[in-house]
Coordinates of N, CA and C in Angstrom, one line a residue:
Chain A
X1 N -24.0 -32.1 -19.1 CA -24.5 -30.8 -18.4 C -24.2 -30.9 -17.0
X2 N -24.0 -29.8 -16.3 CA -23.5 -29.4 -15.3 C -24.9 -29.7 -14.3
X3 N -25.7 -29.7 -14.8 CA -27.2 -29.7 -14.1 C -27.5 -28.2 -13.3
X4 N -28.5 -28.5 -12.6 CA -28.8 -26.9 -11.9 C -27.7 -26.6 -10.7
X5 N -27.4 -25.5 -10.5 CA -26.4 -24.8 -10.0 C -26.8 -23.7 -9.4
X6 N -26.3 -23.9 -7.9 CA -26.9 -23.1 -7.1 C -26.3 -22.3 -5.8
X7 N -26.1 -21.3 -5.7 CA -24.9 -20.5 -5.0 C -25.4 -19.6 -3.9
X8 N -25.1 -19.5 -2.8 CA -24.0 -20.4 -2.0 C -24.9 -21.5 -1.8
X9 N -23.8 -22.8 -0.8 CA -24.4 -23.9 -1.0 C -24.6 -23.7 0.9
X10 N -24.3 -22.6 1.4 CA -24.4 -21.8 3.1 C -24.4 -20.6 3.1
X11 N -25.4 -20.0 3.8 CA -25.2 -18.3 4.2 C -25.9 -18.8 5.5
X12 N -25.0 -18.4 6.0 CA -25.4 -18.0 7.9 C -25.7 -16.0 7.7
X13 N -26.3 -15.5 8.1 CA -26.7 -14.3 7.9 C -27.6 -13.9 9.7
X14 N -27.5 -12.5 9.8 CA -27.7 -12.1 10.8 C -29.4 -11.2 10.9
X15 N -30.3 -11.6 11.4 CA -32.0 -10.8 11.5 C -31.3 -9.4 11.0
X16 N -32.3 -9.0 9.4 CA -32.3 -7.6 9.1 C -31.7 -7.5 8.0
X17 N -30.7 -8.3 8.1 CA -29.6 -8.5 6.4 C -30.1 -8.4 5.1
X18 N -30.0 -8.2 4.6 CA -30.3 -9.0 3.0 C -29.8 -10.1 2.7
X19 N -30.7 -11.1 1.6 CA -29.5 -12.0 1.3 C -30.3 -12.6 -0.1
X20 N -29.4 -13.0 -1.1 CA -29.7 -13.5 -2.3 C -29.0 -14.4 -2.2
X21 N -29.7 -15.0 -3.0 CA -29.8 -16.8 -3.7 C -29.9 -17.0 -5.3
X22 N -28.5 -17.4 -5.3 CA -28.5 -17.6 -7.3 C -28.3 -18.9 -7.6
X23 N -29.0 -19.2 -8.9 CA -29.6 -20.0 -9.4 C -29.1 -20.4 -10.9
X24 N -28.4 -20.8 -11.7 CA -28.2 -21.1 -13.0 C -29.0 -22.8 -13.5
X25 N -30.0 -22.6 -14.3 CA -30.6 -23.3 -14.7 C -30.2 -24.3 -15.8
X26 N -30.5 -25.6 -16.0 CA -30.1 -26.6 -16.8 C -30.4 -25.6 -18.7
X27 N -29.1 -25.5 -19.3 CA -29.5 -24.9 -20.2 C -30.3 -25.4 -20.8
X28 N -31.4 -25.1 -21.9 CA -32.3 -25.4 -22.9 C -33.4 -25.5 -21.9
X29 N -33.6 -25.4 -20.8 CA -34.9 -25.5 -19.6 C -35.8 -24.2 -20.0
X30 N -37.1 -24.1 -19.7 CA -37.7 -23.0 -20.1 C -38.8 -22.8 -18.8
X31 N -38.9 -23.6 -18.0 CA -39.2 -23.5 -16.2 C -37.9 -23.5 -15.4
X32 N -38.6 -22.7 -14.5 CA -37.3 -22.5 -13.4 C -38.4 -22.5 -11.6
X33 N -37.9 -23.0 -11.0 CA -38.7 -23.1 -9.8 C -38.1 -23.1 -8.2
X34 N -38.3 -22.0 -7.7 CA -38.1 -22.2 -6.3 C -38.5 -22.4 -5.5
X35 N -38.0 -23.6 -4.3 CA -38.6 -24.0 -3.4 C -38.4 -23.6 -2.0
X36 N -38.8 -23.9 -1.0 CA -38.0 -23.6 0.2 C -39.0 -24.8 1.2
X37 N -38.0 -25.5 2.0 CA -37.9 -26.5 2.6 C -37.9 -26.7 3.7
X38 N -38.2 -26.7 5.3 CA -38.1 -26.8 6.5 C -39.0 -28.0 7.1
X39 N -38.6 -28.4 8.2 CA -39.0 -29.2 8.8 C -40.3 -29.3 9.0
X40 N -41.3 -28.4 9.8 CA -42.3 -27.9 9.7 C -43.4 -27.7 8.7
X41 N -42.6 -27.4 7.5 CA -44.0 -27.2 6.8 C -43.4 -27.6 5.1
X42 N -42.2 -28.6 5.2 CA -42.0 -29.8 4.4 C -42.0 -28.3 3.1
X43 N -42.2 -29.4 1.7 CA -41.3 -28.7 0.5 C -42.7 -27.5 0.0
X44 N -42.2 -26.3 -0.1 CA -42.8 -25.1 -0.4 C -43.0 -24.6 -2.1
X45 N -43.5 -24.5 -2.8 CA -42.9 -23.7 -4.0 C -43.7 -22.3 -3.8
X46 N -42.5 -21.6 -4.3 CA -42.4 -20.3 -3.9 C -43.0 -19.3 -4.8
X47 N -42.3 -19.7 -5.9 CA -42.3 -19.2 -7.3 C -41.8 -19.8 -8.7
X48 N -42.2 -19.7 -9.8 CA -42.1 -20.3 -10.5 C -41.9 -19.7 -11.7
X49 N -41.1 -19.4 -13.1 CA -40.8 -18.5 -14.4 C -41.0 -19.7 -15.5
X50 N -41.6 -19.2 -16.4 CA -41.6 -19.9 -17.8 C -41.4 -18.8 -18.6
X51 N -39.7 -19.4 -19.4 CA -39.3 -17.9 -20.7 C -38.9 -16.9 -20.1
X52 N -38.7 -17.0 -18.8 CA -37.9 -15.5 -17.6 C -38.9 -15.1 -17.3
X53 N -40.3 -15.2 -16.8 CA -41.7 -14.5 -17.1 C -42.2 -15.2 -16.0
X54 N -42.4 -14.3 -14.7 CA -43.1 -15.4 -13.2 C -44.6 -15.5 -13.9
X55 N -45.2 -16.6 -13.3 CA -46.2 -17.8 -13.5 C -47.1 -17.4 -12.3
X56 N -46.4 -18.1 -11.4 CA -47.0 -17.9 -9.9 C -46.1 -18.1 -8.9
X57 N -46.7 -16.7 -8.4 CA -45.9 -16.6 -7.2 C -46.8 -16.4 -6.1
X58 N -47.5 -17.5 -5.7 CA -48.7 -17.3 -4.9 C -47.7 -17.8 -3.7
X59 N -46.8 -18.6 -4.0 CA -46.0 -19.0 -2.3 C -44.8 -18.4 -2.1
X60 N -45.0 -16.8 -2.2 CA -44.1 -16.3 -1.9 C -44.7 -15.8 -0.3
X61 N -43.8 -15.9 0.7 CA -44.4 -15.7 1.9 C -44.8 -14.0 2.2
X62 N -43.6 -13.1 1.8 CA -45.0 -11.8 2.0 C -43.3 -11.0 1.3
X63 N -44.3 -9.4 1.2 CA -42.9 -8.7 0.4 C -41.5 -8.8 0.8
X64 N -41.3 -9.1 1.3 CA -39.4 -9.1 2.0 C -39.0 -10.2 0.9
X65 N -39.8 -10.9 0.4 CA -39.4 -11.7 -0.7 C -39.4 -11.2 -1.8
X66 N -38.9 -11.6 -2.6 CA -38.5 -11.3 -4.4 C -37.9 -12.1 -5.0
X67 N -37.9 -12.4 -6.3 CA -37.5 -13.2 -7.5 C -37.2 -12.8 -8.4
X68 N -36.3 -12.5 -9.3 CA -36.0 -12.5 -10.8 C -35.4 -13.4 -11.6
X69 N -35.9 -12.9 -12.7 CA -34.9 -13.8 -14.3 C -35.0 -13.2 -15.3
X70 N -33.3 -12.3 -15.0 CA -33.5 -11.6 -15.7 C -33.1 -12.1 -17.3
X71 N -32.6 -13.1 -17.1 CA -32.2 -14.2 -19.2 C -32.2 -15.4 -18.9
X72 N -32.2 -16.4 -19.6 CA -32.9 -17.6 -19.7 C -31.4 -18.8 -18.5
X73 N -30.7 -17.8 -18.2 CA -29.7 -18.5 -17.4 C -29.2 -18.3 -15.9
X74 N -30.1 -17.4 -15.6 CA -30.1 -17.1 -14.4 C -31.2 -16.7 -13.6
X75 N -31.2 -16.8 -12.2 CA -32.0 -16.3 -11.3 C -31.6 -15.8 -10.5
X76 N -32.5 -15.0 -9.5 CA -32.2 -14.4 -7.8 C -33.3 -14.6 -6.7
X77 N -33.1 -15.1 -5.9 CA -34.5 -15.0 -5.0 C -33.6 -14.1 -3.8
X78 N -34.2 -13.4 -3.6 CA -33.5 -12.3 -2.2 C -35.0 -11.8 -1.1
X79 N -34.2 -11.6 -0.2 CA -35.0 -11.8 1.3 C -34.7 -10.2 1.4
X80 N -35.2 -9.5 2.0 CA -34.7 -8.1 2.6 C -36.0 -7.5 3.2
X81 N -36.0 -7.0 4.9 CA -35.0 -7.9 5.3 C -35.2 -9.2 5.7
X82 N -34.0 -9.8 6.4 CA -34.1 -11.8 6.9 C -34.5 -11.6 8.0
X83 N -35.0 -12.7 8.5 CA -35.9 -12.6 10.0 C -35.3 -14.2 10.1
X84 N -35.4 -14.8 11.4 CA -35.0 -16.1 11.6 C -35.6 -17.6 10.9
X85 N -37.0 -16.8 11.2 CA -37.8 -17.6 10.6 C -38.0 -18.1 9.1
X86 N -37.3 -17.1 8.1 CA -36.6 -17.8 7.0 C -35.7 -19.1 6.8
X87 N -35.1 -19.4 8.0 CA -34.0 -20.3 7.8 C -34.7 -21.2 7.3
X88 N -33.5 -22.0 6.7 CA -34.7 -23.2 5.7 C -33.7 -23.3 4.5
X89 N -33.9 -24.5 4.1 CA -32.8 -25.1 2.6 C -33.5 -24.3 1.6
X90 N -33.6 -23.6 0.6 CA -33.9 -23.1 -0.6 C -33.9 -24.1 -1.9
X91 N -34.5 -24.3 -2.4 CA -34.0 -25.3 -3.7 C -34.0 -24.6 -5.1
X92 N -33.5 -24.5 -5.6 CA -33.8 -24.2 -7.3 C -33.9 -25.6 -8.4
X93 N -35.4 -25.5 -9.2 CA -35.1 -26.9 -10.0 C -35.9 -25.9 -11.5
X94 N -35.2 -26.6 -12.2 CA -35.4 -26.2 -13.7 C -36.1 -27.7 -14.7
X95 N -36.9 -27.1 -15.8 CA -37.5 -28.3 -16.3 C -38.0 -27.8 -17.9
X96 N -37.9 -28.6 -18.6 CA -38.3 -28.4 -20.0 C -39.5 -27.8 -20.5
X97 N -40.8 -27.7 -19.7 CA -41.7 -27.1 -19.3 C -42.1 -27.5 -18.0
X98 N -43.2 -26.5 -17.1 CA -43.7 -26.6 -15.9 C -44.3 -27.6 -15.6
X99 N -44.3 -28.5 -16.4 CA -45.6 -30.1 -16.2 C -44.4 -31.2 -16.4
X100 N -43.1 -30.5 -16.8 CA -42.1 -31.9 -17.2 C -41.3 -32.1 -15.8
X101 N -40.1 -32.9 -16.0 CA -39.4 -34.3 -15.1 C -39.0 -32.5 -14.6
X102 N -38.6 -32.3 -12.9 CA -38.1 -31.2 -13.1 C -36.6 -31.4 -12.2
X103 N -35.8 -30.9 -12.1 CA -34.5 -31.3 -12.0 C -33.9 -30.2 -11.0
X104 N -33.6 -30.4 -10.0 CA -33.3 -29.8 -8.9 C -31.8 -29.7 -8.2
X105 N -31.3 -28.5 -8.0 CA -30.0 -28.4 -7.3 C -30.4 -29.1 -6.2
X106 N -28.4 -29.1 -5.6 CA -28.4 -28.9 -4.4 C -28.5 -28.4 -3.0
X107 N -29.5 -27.1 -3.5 CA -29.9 -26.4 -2.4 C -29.1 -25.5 -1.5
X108 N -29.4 -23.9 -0.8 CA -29.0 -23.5 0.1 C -29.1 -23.4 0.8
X109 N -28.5 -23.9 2.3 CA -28.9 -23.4 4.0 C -29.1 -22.7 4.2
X110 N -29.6 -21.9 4.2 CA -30.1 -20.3 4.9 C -30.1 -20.3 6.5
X111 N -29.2 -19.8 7.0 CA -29.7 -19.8 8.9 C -29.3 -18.5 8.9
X112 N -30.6 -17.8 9.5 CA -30.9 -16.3 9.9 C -30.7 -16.1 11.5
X113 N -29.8 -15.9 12.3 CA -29.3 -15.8 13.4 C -29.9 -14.4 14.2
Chain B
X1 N -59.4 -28.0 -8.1 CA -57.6 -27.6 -8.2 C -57.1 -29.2 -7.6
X2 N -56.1 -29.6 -8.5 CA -55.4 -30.6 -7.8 C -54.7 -30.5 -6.4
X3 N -55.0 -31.7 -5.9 CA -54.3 -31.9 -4.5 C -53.5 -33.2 -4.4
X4 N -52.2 -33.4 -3.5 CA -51.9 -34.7 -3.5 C -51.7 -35.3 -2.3
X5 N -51.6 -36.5 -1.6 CA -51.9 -36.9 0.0 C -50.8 -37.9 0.2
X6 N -49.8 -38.2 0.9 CA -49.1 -39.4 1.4 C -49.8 -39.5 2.7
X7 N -50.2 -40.8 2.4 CA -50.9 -41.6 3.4 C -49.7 -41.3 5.1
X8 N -48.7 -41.5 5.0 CA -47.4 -41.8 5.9 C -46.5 -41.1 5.9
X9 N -46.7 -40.4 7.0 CA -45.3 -39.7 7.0 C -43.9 -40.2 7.5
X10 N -43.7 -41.6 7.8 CA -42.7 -42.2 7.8 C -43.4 -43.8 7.9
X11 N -41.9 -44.8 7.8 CA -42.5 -45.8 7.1 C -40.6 -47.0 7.5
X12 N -40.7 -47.4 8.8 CA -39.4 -48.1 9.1 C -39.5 -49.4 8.8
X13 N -38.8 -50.3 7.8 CA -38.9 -51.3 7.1 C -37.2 -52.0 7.8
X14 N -37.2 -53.2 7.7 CA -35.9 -53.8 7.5 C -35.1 -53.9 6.2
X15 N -34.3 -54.0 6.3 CA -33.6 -54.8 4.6 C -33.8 -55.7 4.5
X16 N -34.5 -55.9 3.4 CA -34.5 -56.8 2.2 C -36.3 -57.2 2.3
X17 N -37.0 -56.8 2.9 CA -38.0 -56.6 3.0 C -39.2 -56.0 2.2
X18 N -40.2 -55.9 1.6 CA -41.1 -55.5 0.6 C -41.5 -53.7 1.5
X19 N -41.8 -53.1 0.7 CA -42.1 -51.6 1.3 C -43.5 -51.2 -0.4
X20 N -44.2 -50.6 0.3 CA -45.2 -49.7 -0.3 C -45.4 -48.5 0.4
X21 N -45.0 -47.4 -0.5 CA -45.4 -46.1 0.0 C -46.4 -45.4 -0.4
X22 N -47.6 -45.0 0.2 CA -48.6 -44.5 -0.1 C -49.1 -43.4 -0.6
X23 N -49.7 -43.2 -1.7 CA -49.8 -41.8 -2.7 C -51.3 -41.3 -2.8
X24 N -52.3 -40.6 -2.9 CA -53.2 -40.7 -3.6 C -53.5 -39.1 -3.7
X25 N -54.2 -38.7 -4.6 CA -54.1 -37.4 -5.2 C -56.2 -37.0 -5.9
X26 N -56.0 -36.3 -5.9 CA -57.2 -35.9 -6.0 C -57.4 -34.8 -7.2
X27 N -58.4 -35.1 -8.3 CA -58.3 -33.8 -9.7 C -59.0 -34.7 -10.6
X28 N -60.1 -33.6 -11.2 CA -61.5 -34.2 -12.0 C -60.3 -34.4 -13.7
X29 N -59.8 -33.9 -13.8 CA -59.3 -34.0 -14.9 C -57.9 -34.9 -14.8
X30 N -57.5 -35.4 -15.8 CA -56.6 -36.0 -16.8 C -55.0 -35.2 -15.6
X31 N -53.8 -36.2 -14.8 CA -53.0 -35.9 -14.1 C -51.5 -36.9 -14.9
X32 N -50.8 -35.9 -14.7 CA -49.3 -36.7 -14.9 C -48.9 -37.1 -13.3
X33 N -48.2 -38.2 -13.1 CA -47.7 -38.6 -11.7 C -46.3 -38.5 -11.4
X34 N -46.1 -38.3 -10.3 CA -44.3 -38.6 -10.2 C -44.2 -38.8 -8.6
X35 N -42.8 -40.0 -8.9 CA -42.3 -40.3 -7.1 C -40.8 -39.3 -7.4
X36 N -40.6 -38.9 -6.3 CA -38.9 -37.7 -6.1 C -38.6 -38.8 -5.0
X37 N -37.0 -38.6 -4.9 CA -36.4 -39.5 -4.0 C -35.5 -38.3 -3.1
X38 N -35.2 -38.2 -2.0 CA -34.2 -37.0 -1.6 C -33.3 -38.1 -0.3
X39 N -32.2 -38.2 -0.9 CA -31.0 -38.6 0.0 C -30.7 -37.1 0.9
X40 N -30.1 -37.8 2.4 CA -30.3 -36.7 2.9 C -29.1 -35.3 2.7
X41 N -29.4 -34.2 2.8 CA -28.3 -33.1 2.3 C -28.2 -33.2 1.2
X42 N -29.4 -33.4 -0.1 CA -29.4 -33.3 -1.5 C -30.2 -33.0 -1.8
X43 N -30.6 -32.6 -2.8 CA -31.6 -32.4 -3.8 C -32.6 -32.9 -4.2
X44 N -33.8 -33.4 -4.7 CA -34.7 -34.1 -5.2 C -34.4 -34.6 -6.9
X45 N -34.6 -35.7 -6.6 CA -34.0 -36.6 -7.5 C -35.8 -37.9 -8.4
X46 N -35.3 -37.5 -9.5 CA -36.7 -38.4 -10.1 C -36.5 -39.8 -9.8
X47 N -37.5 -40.6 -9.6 CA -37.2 -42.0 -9.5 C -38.1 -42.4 -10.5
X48 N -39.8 -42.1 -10.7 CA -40.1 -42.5 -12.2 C -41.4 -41.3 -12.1
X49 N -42.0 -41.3 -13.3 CA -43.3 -40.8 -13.4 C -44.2 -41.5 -14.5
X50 N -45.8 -41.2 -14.3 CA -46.0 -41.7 -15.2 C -47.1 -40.5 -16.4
X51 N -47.2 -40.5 -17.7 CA -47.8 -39.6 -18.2 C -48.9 -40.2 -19.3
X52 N -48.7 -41.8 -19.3 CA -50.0 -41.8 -20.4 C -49.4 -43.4 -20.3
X53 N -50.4 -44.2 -21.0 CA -50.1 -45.9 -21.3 C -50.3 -46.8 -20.4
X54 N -49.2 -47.4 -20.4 CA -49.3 -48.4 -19.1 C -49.0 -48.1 -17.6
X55 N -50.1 -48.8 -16.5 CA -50.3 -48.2 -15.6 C -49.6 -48.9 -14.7
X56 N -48.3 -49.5 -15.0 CA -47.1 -49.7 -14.3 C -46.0 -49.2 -14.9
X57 N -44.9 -48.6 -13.8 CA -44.1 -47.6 -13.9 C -43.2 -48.2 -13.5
X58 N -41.9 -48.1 -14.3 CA -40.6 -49.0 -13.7 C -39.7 -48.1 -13.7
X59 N -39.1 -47.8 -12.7 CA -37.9 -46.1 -12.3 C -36.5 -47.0 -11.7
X60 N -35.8 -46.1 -11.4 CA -34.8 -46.4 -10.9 C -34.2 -47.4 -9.6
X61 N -33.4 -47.6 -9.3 CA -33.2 -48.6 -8.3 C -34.2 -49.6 -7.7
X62 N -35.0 -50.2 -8.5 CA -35.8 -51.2 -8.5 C -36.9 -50.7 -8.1
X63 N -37.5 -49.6 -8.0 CA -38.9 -49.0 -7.6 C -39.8 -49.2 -8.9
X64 N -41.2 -49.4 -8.1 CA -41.9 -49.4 -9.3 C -43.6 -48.5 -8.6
X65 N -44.4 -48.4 -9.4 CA -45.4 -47.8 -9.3 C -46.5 -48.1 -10.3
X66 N -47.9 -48.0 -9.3 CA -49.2 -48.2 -10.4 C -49.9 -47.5 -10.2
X67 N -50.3 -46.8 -11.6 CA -51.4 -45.9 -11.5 C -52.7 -46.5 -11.4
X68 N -53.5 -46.1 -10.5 CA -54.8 -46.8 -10.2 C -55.9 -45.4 -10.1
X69 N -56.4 -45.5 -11.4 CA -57.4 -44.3 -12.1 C -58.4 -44.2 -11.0
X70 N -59.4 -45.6 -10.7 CA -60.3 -45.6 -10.0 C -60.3 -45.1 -8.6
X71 N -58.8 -45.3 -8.0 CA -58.4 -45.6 -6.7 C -57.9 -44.3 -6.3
X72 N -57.9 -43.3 -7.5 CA -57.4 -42.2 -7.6 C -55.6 -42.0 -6.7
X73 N -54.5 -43.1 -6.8 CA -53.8 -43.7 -6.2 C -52.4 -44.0 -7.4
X74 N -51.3 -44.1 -6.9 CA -50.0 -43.9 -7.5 C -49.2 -44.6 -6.7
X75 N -49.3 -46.0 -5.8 CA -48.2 -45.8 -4.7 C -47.1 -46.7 -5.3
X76 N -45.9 -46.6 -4.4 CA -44.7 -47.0 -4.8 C -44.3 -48.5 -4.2
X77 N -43.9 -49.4 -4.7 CA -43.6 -49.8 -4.4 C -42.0 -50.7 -4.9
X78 N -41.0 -51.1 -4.1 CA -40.0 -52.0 -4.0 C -40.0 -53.7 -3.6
X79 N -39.5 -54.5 -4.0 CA -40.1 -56.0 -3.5 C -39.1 -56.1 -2.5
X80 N -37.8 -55.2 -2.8 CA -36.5 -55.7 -1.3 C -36.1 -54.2 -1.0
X81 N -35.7 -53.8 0.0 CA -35.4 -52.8 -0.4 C -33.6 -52.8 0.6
X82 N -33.0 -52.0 0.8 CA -31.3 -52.0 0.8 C -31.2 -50.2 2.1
X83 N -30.2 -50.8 2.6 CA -30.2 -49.6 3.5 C -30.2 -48.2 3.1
X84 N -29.4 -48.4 2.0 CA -29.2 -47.3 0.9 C -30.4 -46.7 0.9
X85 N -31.2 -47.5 0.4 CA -32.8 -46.4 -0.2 C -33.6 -45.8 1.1
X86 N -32.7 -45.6 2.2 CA -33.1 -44.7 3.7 C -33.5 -43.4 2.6
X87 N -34.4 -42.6 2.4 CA -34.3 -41.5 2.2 C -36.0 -40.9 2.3
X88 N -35.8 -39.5 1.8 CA -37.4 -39.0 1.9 C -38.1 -39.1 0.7
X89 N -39.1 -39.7 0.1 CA -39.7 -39.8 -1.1 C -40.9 -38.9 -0.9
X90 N -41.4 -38.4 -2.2 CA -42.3 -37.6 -2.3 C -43.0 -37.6 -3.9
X91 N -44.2 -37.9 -3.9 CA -45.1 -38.3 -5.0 C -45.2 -36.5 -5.1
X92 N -45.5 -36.4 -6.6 CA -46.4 -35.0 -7.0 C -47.0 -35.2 -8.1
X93 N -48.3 -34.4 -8.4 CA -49.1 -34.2 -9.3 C -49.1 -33.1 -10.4
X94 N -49.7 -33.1 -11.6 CA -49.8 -32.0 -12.4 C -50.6 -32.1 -13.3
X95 N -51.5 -31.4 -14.1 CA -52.4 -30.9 -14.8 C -52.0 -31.1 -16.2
X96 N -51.1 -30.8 -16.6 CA -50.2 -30.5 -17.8 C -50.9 -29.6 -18.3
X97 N -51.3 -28.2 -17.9 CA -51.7 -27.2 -18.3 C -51.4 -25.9 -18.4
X98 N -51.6 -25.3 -19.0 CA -50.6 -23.8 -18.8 C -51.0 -22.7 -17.5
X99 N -50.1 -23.1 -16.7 CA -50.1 -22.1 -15.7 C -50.1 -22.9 -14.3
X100 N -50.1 -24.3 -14.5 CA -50.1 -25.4 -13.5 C -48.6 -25.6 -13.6
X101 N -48.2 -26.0 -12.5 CA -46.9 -27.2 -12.3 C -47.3 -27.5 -11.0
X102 N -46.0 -28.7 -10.8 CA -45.5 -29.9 -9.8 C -47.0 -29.5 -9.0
X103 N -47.8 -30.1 -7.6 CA -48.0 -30.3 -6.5 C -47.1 -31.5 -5.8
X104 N -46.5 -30.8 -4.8 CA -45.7 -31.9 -4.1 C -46.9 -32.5 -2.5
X105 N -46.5 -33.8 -2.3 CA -47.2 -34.3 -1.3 C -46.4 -33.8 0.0
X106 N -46.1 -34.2 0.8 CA -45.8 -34.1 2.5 C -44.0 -34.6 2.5
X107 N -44.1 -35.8 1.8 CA -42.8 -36.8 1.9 C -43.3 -37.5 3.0
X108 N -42.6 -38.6 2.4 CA -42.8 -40.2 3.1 C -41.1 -40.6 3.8
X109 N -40.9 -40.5 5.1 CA -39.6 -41.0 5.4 C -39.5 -42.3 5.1
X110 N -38.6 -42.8 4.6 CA -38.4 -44.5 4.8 C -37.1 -44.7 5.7
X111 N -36.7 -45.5 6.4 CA -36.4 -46.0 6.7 C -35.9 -47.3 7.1
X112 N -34.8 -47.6 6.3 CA -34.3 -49.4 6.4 C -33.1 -49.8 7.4
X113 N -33.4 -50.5 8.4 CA -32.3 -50.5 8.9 C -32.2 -52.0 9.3
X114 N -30.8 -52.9 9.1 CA -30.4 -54.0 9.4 C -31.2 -54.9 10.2

């Protein structure tokens, strides 16, 4: 398996933009989970899907965020609009359920300029 | 609600030297454990967890860990460790219940240098 897969692996983006973040999850996975990471305030979870169905999305920072899934092989997390203060690695990790080993991409830079 | 605590937020050892990284976690009920490893500009990566049995844990690249029920405690430890294993580790907790996942700790930098 290709493992989790996560695109782009850089967006430099400009205050105001939109920007999405995709995600293809370890097939047969039935959690999907995103994180976001900065120096400051270390590893975040954001939101979380079991079955394409969000769980909790209690760390989503405020509406300019959003998530979907819309089939069991994909995701989107999108910002609109970006503010600087987003910048920050994103992570996407997928896992056989929400309590199993959970398996994590490579991550996206985000720098909101 | 579960909580989890790294004692350290960094932790500079030499090579070949013994390293223990500090974990302890807090929850009245029954918890699965896990250490993450993150080399830097990568991903988080499992090194072991533990979910039931014996309360020693043997993971990857010579790390090991003990659960200590009483001590409410999980820490990691290596007997040598290699410059390689520079990286950011991070213990997390779980419930194994529906509607719970991961709690991640702080991350513990390590640091091995010559």
């Amino acid at each position: 398996d290709a493992g989790v897969i996560q695109s782009p692996r850089h967006e430099v983006t400009e205050m105001g933009q939109e920007v999405t973040l995709r995600c293809k999850p370890i097939s047969g996975h039935n959690s999907l989970f995103w994180y976001r990471q900065t120096m400051m305030r270390g590893l975040e979870l954001l939101i979380y899907f079991n079955n394409n169905v969000p769980i909790d999305d209690s760390g989503m920072p405020e509406d300019r965020f959003s998530a979907k899934m819309p089939n069991a092989s994909f995701s989107t997390l999108k910002i609109q609009p970006s503010e600087p203060r987003d910048s920050a690695v994103y992570f996407c990790a997928s896992s056989f359920t929400e309590a199993d080993t959970q398996y994590f991409g490579p991550g996206t830079r985000l720098t909101v300029l | 609600a579960q909580s989890v605590t790294q004692l350290d937020s960094q932790v500079p050892v030499f090579e070949e030297a013994p390293v223990e990284l500090r974990c302890n976690y807090s929850s009245s009920v029954s918890v699965y454990l896990f250490w993450y490893v993150q080399y830097p500009n990568q991903g988080l990566q499992l090194l072991l967890k533990y979910l039931s049995g014996s309360t020693l844990v043997k993971g990857i690249n010579g790390f090991e860990a003990e659960f200590n029920k009483s001590q409410t405690s999980f820490h990691l430890r290596k007997p040598s460790v290699h410059i390689s294993d520079t990286a950011e580790y991070f213990c997390a907790v779980t419930l194994n219940q529906a509607g719970t996942a991961l709690i991640f700790g702080k991350g513990t930098t390590l640091s091995v240098s010559s």
